[in-house]
mmCIF file of C-alpha atoms in Angstrom:
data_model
loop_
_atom_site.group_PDB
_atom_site.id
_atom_site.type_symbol
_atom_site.label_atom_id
_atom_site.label_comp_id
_atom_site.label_asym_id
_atom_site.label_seq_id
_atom_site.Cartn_x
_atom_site.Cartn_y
_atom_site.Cartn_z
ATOM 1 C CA UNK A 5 13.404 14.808 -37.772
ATOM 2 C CA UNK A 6 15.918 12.971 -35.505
ATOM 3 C CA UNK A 7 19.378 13.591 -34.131
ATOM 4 C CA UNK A 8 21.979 14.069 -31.488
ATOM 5 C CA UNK A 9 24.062 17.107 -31.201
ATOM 6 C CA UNK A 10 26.354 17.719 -28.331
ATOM 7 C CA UNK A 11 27.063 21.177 -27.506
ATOM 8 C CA UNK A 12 30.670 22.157 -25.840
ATOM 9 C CA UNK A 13 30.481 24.494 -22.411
ATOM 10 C CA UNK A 14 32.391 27.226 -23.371
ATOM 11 C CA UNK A 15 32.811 31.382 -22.909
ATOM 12 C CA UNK A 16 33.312 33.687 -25.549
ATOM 13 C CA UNK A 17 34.270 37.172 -25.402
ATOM 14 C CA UNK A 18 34.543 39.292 -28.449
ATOM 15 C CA UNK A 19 35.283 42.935 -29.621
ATOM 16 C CA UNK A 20 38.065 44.799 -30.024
ATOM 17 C CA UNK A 21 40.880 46.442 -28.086
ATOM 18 C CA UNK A 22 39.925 43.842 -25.028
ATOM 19 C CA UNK A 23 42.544 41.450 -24.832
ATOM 20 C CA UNK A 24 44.467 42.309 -22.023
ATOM 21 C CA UNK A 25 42.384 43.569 -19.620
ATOM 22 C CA UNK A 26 39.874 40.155 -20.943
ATOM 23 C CA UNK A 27 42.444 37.822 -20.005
ATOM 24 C CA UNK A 28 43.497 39.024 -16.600
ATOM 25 C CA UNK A 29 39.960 39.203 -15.802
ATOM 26 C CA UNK A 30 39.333 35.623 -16.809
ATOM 27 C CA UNK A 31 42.611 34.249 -14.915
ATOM 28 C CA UNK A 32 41.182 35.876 -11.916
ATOM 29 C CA UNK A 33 37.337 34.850 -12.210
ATOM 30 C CA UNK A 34 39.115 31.058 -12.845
ATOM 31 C CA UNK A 35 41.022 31.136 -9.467
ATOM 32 C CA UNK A 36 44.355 30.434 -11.400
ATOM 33 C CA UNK A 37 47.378 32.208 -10.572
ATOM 34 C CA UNK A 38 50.259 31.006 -12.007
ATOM 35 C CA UNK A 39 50.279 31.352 -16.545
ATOM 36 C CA UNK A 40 51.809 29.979 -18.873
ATOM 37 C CA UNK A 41 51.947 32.665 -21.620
ATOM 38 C CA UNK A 42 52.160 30.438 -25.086
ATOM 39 C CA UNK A 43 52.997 32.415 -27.992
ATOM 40 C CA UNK A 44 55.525 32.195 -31.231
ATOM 41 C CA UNK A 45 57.528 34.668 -32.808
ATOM 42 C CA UNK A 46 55.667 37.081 -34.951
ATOM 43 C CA UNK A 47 52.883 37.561 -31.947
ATOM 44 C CA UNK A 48 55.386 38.210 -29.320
ATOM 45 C CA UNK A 49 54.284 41.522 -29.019
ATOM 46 C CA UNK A 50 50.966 41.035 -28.432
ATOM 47 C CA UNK A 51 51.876 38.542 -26.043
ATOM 48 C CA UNK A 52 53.752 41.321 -24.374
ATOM 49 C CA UNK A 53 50.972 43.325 -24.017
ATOM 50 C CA UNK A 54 48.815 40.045 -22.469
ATOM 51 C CA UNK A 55 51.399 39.821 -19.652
ATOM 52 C CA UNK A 56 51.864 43.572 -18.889
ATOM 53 C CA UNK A 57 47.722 43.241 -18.441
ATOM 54 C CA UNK A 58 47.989 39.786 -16.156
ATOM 55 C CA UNK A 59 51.414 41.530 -14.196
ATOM 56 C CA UNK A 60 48.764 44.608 -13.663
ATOM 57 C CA UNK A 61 46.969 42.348 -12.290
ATOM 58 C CA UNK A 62 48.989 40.969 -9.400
ATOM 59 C CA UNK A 63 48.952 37.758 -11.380
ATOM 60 C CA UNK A 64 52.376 35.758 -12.102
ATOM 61 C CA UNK A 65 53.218 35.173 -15.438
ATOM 62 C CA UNK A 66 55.256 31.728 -14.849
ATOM 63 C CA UNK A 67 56.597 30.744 -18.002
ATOM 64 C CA UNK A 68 56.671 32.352 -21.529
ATOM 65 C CA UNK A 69 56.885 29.251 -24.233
ATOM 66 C CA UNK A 70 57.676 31.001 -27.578
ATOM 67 C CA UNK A 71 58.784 28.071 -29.814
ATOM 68 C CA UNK A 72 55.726 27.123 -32.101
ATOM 69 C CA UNK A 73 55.606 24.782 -35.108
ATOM 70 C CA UNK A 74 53.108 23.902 -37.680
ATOM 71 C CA UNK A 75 51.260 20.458 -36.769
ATOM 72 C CA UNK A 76 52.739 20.523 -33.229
ATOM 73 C CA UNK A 77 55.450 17.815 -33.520
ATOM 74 C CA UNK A 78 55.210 15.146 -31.069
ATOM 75 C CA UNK A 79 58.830 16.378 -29.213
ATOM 76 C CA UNK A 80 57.698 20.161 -29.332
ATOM 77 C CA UNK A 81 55.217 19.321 -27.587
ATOM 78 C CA UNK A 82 57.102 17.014 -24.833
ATOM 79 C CA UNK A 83 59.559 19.703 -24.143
ATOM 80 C CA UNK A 84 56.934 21.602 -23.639
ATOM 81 C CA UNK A 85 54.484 19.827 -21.714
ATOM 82 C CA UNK A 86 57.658 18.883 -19.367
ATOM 83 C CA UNK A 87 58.132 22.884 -18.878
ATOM 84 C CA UNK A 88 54.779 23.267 -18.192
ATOM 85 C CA UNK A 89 54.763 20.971 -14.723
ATOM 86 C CA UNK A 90 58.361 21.892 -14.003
ATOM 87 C CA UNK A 91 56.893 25.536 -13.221
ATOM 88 C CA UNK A 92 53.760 24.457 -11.928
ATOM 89 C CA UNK A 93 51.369 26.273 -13.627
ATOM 90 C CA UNK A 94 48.183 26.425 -13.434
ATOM 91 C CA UNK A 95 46.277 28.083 -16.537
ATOM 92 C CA UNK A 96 47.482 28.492 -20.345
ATOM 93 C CA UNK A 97 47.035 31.780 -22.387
ATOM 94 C CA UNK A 98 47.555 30.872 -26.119
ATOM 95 C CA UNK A 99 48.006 33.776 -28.046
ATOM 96 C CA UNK A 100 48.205 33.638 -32.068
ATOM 97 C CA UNK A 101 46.464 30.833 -34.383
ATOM 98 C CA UNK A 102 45.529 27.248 -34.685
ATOM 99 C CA UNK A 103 49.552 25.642 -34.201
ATOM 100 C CA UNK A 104 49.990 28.157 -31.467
ATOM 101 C CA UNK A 105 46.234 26.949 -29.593
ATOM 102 C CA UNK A 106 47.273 23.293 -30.962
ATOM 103 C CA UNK A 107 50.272 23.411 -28.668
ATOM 104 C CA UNK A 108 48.752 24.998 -25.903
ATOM 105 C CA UNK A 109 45.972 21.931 -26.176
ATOM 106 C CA UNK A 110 48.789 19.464 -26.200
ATOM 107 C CA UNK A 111 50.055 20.669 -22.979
ATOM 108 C CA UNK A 112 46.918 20.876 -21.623
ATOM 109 C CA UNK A 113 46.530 16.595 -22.504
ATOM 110 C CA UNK A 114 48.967 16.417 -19.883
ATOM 111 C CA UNK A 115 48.748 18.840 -17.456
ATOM 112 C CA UNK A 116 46.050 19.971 -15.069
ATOM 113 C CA UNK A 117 45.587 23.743 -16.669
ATOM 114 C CA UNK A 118 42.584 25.060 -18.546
ATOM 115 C CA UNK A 119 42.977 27.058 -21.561
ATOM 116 C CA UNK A 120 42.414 30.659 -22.316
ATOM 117 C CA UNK A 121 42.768 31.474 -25.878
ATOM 118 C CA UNK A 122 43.331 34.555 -27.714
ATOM 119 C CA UNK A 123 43.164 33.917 -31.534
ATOM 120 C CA UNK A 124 45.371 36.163 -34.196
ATOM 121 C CA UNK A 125 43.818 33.899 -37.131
ATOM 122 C CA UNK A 126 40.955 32.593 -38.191
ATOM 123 C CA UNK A 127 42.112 29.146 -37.814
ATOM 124 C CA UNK A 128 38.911 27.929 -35.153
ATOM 125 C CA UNK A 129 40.944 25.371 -33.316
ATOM 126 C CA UNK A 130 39.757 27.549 -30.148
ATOM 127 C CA UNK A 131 36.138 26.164 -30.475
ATOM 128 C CA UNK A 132 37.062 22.561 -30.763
ATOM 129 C CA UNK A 133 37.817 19.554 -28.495
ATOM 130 C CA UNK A 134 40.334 18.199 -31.491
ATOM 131 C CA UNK A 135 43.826 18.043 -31.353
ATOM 132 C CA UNK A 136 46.709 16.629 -33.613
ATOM 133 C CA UNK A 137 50.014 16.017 -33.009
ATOM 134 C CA UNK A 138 52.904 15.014 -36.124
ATOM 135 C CA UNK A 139 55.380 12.561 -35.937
ATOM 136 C CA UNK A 140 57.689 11.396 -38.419
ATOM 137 C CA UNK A 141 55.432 12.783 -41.317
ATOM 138 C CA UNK A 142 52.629 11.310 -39.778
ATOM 139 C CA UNK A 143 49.317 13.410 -38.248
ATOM 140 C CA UNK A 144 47.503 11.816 -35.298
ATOM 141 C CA UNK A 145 44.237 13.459 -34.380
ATOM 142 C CA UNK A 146 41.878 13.384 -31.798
ATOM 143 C CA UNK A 147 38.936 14.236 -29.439
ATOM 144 C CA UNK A 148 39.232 15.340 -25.924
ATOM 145 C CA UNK A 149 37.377 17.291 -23.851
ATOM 146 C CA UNK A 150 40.526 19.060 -21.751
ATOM 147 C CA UNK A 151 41.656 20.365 -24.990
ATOM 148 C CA UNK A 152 38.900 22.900 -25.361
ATOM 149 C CA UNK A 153 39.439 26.609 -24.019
ATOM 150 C CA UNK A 154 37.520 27.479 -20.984
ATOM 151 C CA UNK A 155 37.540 31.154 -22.444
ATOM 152 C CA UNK A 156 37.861 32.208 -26.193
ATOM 153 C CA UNK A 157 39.045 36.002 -26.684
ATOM 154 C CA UNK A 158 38.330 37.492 -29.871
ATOM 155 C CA UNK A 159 39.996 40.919 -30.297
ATOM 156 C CA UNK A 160 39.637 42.341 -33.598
ATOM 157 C CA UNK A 161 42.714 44.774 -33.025
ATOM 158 C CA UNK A 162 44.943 41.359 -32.481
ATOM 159 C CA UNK A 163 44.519 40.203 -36.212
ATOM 160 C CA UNK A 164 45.549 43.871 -38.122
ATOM 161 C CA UNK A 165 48.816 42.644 -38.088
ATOM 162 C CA UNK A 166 48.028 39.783 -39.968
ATOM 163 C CA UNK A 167 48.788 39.909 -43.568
ATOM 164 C CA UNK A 168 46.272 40.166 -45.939
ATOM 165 C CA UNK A 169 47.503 36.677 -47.792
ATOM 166 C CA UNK A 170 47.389 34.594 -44.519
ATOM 167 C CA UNK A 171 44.141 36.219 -44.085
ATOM 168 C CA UNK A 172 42.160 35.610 -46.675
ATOM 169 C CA UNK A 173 44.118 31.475 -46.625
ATOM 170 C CA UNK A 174 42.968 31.839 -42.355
ATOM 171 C CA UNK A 175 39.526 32.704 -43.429
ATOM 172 C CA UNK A 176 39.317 30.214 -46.515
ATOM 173 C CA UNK A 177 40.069 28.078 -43.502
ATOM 174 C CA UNK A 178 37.265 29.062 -41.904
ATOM 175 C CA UNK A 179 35.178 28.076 -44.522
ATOM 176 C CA UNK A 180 36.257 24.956 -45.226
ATOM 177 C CA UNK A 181 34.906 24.053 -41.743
ATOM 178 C CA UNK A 182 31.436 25.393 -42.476
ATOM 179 C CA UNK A 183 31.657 22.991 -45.724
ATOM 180 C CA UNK A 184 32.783 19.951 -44.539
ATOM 181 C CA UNK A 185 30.443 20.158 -41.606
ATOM 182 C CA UNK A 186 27.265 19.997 -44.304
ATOM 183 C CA UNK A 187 27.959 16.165 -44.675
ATOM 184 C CA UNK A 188 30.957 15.134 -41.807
ATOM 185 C CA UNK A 189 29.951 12.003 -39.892
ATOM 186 C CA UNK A 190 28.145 13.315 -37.068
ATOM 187 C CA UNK A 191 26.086 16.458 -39.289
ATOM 188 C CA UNK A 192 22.846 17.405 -37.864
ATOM 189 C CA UNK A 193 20.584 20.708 -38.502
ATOM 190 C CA UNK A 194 21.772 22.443 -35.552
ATOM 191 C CA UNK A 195 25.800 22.209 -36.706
ATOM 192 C CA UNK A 196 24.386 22.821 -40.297
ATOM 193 C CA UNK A 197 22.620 26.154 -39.008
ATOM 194 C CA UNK A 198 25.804 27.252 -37.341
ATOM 195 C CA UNK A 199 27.868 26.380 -40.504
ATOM 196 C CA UNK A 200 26.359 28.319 -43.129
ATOM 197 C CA UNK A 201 25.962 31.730 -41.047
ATOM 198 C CA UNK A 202 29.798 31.468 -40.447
ATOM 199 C CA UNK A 203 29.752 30.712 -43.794
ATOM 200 C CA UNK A 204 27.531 34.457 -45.010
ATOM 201 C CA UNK A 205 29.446 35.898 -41.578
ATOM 202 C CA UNK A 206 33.162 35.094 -43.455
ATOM 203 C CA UNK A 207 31.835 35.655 -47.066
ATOM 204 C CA UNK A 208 30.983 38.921 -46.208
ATOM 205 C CA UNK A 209 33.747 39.760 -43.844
ATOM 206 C CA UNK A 210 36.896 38.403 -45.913
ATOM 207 C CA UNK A 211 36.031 41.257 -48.845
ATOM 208 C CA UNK A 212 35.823 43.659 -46.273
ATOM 209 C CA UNK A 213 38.789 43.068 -45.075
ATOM 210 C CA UNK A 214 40.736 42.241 -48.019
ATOM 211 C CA UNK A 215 39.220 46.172 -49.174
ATOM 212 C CA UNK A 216 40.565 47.424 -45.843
ATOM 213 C CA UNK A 217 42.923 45.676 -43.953
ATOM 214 C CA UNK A 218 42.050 48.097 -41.066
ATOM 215 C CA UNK A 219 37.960 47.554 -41.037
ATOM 216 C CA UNK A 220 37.607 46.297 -37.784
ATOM 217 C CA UNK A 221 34.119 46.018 -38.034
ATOM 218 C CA UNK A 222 34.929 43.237 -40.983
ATOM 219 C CA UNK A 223 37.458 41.595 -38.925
ATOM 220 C CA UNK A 224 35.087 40.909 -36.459
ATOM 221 C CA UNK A 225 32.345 39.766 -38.531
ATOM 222 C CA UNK A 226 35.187 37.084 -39.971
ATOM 223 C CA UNK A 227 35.820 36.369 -36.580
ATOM 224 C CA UNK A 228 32.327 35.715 -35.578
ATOM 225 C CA UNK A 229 31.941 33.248 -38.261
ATOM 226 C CA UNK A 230 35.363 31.742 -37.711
ATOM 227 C CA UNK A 231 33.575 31.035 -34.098
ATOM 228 C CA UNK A 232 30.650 29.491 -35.458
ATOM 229 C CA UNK A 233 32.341 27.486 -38.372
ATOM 230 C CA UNK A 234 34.783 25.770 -35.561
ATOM 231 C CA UNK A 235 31.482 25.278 -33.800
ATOM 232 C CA UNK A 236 30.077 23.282 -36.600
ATOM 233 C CA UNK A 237 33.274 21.577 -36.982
ATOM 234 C CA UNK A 238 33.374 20.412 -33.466
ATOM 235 C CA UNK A 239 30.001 18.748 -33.455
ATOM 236 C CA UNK A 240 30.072 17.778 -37.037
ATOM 237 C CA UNK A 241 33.270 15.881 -37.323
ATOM 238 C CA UNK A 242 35.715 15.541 -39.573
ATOM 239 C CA UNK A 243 34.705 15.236 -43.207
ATOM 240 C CA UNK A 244 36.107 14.787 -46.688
ATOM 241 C CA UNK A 245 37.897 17.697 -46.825
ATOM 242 C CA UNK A 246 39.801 17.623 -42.914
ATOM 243 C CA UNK A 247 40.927 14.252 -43.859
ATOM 244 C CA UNK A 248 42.631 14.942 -46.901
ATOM 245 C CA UNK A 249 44.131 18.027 -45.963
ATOM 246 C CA UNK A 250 45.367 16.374 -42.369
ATOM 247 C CA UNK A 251 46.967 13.885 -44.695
ATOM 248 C CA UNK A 252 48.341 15.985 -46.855
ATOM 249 C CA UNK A 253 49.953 18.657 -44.235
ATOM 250 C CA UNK A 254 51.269 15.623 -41.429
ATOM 251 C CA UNK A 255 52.949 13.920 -44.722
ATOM 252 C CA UNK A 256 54.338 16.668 -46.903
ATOM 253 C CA UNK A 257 54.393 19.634 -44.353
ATOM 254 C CA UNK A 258 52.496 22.008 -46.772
ATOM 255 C CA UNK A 259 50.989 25.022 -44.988
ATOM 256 C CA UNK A 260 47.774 24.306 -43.226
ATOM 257 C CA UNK A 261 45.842 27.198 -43.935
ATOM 258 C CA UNK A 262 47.094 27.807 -47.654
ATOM 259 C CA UNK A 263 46.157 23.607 -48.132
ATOM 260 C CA UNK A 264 42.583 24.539 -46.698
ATOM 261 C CA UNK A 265 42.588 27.145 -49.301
ATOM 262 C CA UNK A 266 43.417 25.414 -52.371
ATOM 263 C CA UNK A 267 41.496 21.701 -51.628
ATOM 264 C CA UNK A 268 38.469 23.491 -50.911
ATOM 265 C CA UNK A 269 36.754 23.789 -53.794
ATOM 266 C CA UNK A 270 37.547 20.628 -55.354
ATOM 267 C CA UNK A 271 35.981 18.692 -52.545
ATOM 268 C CA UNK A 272 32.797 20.729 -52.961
ATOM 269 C CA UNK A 273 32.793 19.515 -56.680
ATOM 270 C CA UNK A 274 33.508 16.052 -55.887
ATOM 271 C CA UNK A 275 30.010 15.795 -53.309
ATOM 272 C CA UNK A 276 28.109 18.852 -54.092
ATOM 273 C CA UNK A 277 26.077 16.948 -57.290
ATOM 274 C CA UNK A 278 25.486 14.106 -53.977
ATOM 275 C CA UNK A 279 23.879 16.713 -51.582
ATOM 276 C CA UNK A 280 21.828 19.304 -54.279
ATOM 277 C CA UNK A 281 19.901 20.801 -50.871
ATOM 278 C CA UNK A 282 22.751 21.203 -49.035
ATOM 279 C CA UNK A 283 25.032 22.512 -51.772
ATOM 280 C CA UNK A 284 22.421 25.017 -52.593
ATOM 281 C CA UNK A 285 21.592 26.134 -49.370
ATOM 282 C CA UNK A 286 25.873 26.612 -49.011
ATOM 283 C CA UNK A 287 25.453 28.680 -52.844
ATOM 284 C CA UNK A 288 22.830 30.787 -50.986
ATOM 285 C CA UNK A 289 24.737 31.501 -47.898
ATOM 286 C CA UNK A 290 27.919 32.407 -49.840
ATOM 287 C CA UNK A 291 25.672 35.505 -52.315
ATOM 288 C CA UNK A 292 24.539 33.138 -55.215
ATOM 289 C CA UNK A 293 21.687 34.394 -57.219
ATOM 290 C CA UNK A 294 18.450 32.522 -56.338
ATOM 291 C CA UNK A 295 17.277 31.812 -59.842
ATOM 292 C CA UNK A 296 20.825 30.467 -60.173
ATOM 293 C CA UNK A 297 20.880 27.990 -56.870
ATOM 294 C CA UNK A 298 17.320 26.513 -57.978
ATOM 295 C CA UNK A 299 18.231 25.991 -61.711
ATOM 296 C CA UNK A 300 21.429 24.026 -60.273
ATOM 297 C CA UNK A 301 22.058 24.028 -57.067
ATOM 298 C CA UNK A 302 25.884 21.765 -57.170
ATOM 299 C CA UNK A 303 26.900 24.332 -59.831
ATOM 300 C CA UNK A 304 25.873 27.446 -58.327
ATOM 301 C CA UNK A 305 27.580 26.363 -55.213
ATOM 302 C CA UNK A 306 31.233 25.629 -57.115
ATOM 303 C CA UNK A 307 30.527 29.045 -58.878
ATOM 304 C CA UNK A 308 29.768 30.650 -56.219
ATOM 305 C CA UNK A 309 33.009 29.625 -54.345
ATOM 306 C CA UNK A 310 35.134 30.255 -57.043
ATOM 307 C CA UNK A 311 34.316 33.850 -57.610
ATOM 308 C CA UNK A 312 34.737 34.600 -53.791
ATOM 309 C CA UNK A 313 38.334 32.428 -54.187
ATOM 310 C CA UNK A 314 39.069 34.852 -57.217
ATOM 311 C CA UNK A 315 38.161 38.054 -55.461
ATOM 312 C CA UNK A 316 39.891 37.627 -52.829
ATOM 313 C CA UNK A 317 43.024 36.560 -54.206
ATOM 314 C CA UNK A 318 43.432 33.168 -52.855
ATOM 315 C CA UNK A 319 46.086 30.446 -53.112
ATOM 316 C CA UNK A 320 45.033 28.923 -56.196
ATOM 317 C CA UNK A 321 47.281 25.315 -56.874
ATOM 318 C CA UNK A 322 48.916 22.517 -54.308
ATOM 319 C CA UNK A 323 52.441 23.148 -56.593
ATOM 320 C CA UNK A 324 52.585 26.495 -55.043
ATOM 321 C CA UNK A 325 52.153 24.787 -51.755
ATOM 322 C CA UNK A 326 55.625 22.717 -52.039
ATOM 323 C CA UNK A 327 53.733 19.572 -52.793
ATOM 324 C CA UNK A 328 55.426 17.470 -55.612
ATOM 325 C CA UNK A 329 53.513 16.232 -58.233
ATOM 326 C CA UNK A 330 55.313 12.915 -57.818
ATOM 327 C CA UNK A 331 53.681 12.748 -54.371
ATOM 328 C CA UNK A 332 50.207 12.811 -55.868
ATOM 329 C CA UNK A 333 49.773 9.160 -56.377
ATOM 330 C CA UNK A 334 51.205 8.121 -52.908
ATOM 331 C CA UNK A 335 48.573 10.810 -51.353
ATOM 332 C CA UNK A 336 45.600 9.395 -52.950
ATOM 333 C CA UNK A 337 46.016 6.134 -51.564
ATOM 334 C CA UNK A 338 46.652 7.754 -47.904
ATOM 335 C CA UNK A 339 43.825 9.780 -48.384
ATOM 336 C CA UNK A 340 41.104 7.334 -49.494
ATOM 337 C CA UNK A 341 41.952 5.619 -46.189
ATOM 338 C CA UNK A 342 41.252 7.736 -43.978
ATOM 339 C CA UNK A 343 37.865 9.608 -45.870
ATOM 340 C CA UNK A 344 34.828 8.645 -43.757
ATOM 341 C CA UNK A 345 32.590 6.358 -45.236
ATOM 342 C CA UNK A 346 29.796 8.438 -44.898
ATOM 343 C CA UNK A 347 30.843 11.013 -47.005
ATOM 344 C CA UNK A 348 27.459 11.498 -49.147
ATOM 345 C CA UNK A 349 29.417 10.868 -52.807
ATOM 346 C CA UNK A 350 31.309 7.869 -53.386
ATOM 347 C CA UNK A 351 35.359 7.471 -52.989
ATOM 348 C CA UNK A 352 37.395 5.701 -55.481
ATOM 349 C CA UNK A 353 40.897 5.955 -55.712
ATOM 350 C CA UNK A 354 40.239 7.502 -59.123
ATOM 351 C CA UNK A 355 37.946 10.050 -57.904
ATOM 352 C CA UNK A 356 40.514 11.105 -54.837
ATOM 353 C CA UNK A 357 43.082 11.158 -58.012
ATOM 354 C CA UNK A 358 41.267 13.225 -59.735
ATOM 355 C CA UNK A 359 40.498 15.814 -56.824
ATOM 356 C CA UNK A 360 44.066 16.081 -55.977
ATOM 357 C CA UNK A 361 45.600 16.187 -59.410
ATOM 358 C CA UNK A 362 43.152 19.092 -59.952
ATOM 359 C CA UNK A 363 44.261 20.779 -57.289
ATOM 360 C CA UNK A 364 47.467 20.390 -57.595
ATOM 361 C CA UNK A 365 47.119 21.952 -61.150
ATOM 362 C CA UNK A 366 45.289 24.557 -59.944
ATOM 363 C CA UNK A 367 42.560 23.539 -62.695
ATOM 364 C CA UNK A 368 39.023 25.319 -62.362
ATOM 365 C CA UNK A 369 36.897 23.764 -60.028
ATOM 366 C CA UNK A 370 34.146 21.387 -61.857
ATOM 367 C CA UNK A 371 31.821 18.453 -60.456
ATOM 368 C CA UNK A 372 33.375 15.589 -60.038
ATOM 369 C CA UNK A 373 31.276 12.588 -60.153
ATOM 370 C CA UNK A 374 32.655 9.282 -58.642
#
């Protein structure tokens, strides 16, 4: 056995009905003063109860940024970064998902703050050292190491208010992390380890919660493995999947966590048959039968998926997304681009064609072999 696996210096604070007083405690035990309180519309309130906590505090909250966009466009996140220094602050409190974090790690590229996040989704950008920024349909990521939070805050009371739609598309997400992270560029058994206990933590936690919208308990076990899929992501890379869906959410400005959803599965049919340990390792972590995951391990692992996508409800097709179907053939050819050359089944144009068109369709999920 031989690899190299970076991990990321972080804190992580979870449970539920913390938030507030977490935060204020964390500003303090940083030396920072002076916050910048980023949050959009529908978390306002929570962000509310953040700065009541940091004013309690004898902290100043600085500046309150509420404007928050899908994909963080490029001049969102200018005017922003410019009223970041203007009021000289010193520390960033995201509160909500992965565009709100993704604009509080934009700022952060450009001024000297560290970042305390408070996730409402199940999104994982709070774990990671990516970024991505959008500019005139097109998504630039990258990897930098004063994007990642100092502290992550995970209060189970924060994400009741998120629908149960978004969550189960947030936590499908999730997933999607823990799968792509089985054969991304950088994979290793350490990321691989982390990835398929989010993955049992999330399969177990998203039926839960889709039962009982109120079971804290099964919000925080999705996000726990939110935490540790974002982990896996981080050190992992970006696979198969991230690429496509990057792609197809900078160009067409489809919903990120509803694309996760849908293109999920059909990437697991187009390399599961190339990986049969890793696919049914993934089956077994996600409630396959045994007898099932030895007889045929690629299959059980689609199957496997696909009930757990059907239980729960989940967007099913990239038409519902707002994707044309004219689009399809001008995505394909972005997409193979930008797919990683280590992905463990091979890429043809046709087989990218045939992922998306499938998706798009909405089509049940079946191997796809290149």
């Amino acid at each position: 056995m031989s690899f190299v696996h970076d991990t990321l210096a972080q804190r992580v604070i979870l449970g539920s009905g913390l938030a507030a007083q977490a935060v204020a405690d964390e500003v303090t035990r940083l030396g920072r003063r002076r916050v910048m309180v980023v949050a959009g519309g529908s978390e306002a309130g929570l962000a509310d109860q953040i700065a009541e906590g940091l004013v309690s505090a004898g902290l100043q909250v600085t500046l309150r940024w509420g404007e928050v966009r899908q994909h963080v466009p490029l001049e969102l996140a200018r005017r922003a970064q410019a009223a970041a220094a203007r009021a000289d602050i010193d520390v960033i409190v995201s509160v909500g998902g992965g565009s709100t974090t993704g604009l509080a790690k934009a700022i952060a590229m450009e001024v000297d703050a560290p970042i305390l996040a408070v996730p409402t989704t199940y999104a994982g950008s709070e774990a990671t050292t990516m970024w991505g920024l959008t500019d005139g349909g097109t998504k630039t990521t990258g990897d930098d190491p004063r994007v990642l939070p100092a502290t992550v805050i995970y209060d189970a009371e924060l994400t009741t208010s998120l629908p149960v739609d978004l969550t189960v598309a947030s936590g499908l997400n999730g997933l999607a992390h823990c799968v792509d992270s089985l054969w991304a560029p950088r994979a290793n058994p350490i990321n691989a380890a982390m990835a398929l206990e989010g993955a049992r933590a999330l399969a177990t936690g998203l039926p839960a919660v889709v039962a009982d919208p109120g079971d804290l308990e099964g919000r925080e076990r999705c996000l726990y493995g939110a935490y540790l899929a974002a982990l896996s992501f981080a050190s992992a890379g970006s696979g198969m999947h991230h690429k496509i869906c990057h792609v197809l959410g900078g160009t067409y400005d489809l919903p990120h966590a509803q694309t996760h959803a849908v293109v999920l599965p059909y990437v697991l049919a187009h390399n599961a048959w190339a990986v049969p340990a890793e696919a049914g390792r993934l089956a077994l972590a996600l409630g396959a039968a045994p007898g099932r995951v030895e007889e045929a391990p690629a299959a059980a692992a689609i199957e496997v998926l696909e009930q757990l996508r059907v239980s729960l409800g989940a967007p099913r097709d990239l038409a519902g997304t707002g994707l044309a179907e004219s689009a399809l053939a001008e995505a394909a050819v972005a997409c193979l681009a930008v797919i990683p050359a280590s992905n463990p089944a091979p890429v043809t144009e046709a087989s990218v064609s045939a992922l998306l068109r499938a998706a798009w369709a909405g089509d049940t999920p079946t191997l796809i072999r290149s």
